[in-house]
Amino acid sequence: MLREEIVINSIPVGPLGIISLKGCSELGASVDSYITRWRKNRQTDLKGSIAFAGYEKDSFLIGADTPRFGSGEAKGVIKETVRGKDIFLLVDVCNNSIEYDMAGYKNHMSPDDHFQDLKRVIAAIGGKARRLTVIMPFLYESRQHKRTGRESLDCAMGLDELYNMGVDNLITFDAHDPRVINAAPLNGFESIKPSYQFLKNLCKYEKDLKFDKDHLVMISPDEGAIDRSVYFASVLGIDMGMFYKRRDYSQVVNGSNPIVAHEYLGIDLAGKDCIVVDDMISSGGSMIDTARDLKARGANRVFIFATFGLFTNGMEKFDKAYEDGLFTRILTTNLTYQRPELREREYFTSVDMSKYISYIIDTLNHDASISDLLDPSTKIKNLVARYNAGQLSANDIDELE
């Protein structure tokens, strides 16, 4: 039975409300569409009770805005009552396509701007909501998660601010280092990996994969991504390899030590398909170097999974790498902004996460467990078994949870 068809057996925490901040409107609208449809189709005698007031609506989106003054300062505005509601706030801190006017100039919103707007909306709620859950797919300042010398701990400070403002739970995806929750050990924090969604889309567009250790290898592009590769390899029953980034620690370029070489540790790759998995593609230099090394070692096809495709230095180097045959397909999620020119690339696949987020919100609103959503190993095994048996069409895959 699909999750959206499960019979209601618990009372919601409160009437559901979803606030989609600037830069997250497309994702928020898709999430709202799923939940609205599911709740209208559910059959239960409880819908008429006061405990289920507002359970079925045309939309759960709550209007909110963060208008700016000419000086660039801003304020948060809530456009309807949120008293007693179970509020979920969606924010994409990496959406740099949003502009605002300041002193006659156009500024692009930075992660700092998005984070400040989130705090403004929380302040406008003013503690009137029953519960506050922030869904922040790309964790704000997650790349500045540890201190080396005299440095700021920005990610920990950001979490501390949100929890002190009354946020009950924070849900993020593939945090750069999920141990950052050690900064707030008594608060709700979930870092979710979109492993199942990546494999769904790979199976949808690639029809001749062989999920066994003789034909497929998981690759970790560096030591920090090992846990992701280990998870895939253990569930799929295949081998994995990894690269160690040897850096020149005597220099600092653009805030980090430059990479001297990628040292490979693992099995022979000749003739095998490789899946490289990481949390993000930023400039993309390391990922392309990894793909080049894999092809030099005789790898067949190279598929790249990255939760966040930032592509901060543009697409030209990826276009060139694709033309050179270094990789076959790149899959990144729509959890952060995807530029139109990115979606036009024939080698690019957008992994839609709106249905998954809808499951999370719908389940948490009922105060039910999301354990099965956090560990999709059973779903992955079923997906692969049906794929290997030739039982899945593209439409079948779209209908899966």
mmCIF file with all atom_site columns, C-alpha atoms in Angstrom, residues 146 148 222-224 244-253 255-261:
data_model
loop_
_atom_site.group_PDB
_atom_site.id
_atom_site.type_symbol
_atom_site.label_atom_id
_atom_site.label_alt_id
_atom_site.label_comp_id
_atom_site.label_asym_id
_atom_site.label_entity_id
_atom_site.label_seq_id
_atom_site.pdbx_PDB_ins_code
_atom_site.Cartn_x
_atom_site.Cartn_y
_atom_site.Cartn_z
_atom_site.occupancy
_atom_site.B_iso_or_equiv
_atom_site.pdbx_formal_charge
_atom_site.auth_seq_id
_atom_site.auth_comp_id
_atom_site.auth_asym_id
_atom_site.auth_atom_id
_atom_site.pdbx_PDB_model_num
ATOM 1  C CA . LYS A 1 146 ? 34.291 22.873 12.203 1.00 0.00 ? 146 LYS A CA 1
ATOM 2  C CA . THR A 1 148 ? 40.497 25.171 12.406 1.00 0.00 ? 148 THR A CA 1
ATOM 3  C CA . ASP A 1 222 ? 37.079 11.762 -1.316 1.00 0.00 ? 222 ASP A CA 1
ATOM 4  C CA . GLU A 1 223 ? 37.334 10.471 2.240  1.00 0.00 ? 223 GLU A CA 1
ATOM 5  C CA . GLY A 1 224 ? 34.454 12.708 3.384  1.00 0.00 ? 224 GLY A CA 1
ATOM 6  C CA . TYR A 1 244 ? 42.089 10.421 -1.409 1.00 0.00 ? 244 TYR A CA 1
ATOM 7  C CA . LYS A 1 245 ? 42.607 14.093 -2.162 1.00 0.00 ? 245 LYS A CA 1
ATOM 8  C CA . ARG A 1 246 ? 46.292 14.859 -1.640 1.00 0.00 ? 246 ARG A CA 1
ATOM 9  C CA . ARG A 1 247 ? 46.495 18.570 -0.921 1.00 0.00 ? 247 ARG A CA 1
ATOM 10 C CA . ASP A 1 248 ? 49.237 21.169 -0.751 1.00 0.00 ? 248 ASP A CA 1
ATOM 11 C CA . TYR A 1 249 ? 48.860 22.433 2.800  1.00 0.00 ? 249 TYR A CA 1
ATOM 12 C CA . SER A 1 250 ? 51.505 25.092 2.301  1.00 0.00 ? 250 SER A CA 1
ATOM 13 C CA . GLN A 1 251 ? 49.100 27.144 0.153  1.00 0.00 ? 251 GLN A CA 1
ATOM 14 C CA . VAL A 1 252 ? 45.570 28.523 0.442  1.00 0.00 ? 252 VAL A CA 1
ATOM 15 C CA . VAL A 1 253 ? 43.653 29.278 -2.767 1.00 0.00 ? 253 VAL A CA 1
ATOM 16 C CA . GLY A 1 255 ? 39.819 29.635 1.019  1.00 0.00 ? 255 GLY A CA 1
ATOM 17 C CA . SER A 1 256 ? 41.101 26.046 0.784  1.00 0.00 ? 256 SER A CA 1
ATOM 18 C CA . ASN A 1 257 ? 44.287 24.089 0.181  1.00 0.00 ? 257 ASN A CA 1
ATOM 19 C CA . PRO A 1 258 ? 44.693 23.189 -3.509 1.00 0.00 ? 258 PRO A CA 1
ATOM 20 C CA . ILE A 1 259 ? 44.473 19.530 -4.549 1.00 0.00 ? 259 ILE A CA 1
ATOM 21 C CA . VAL A 1 260 ? 47.734 18.101 -5.857 1.00 0.00 ? 260 VAL A CA 1
ATOM 22 C CA . ALA A 1 261 ? 46.452 14.675 -6.926 1.00 0.00 ? 261 ALA A CA 1
#
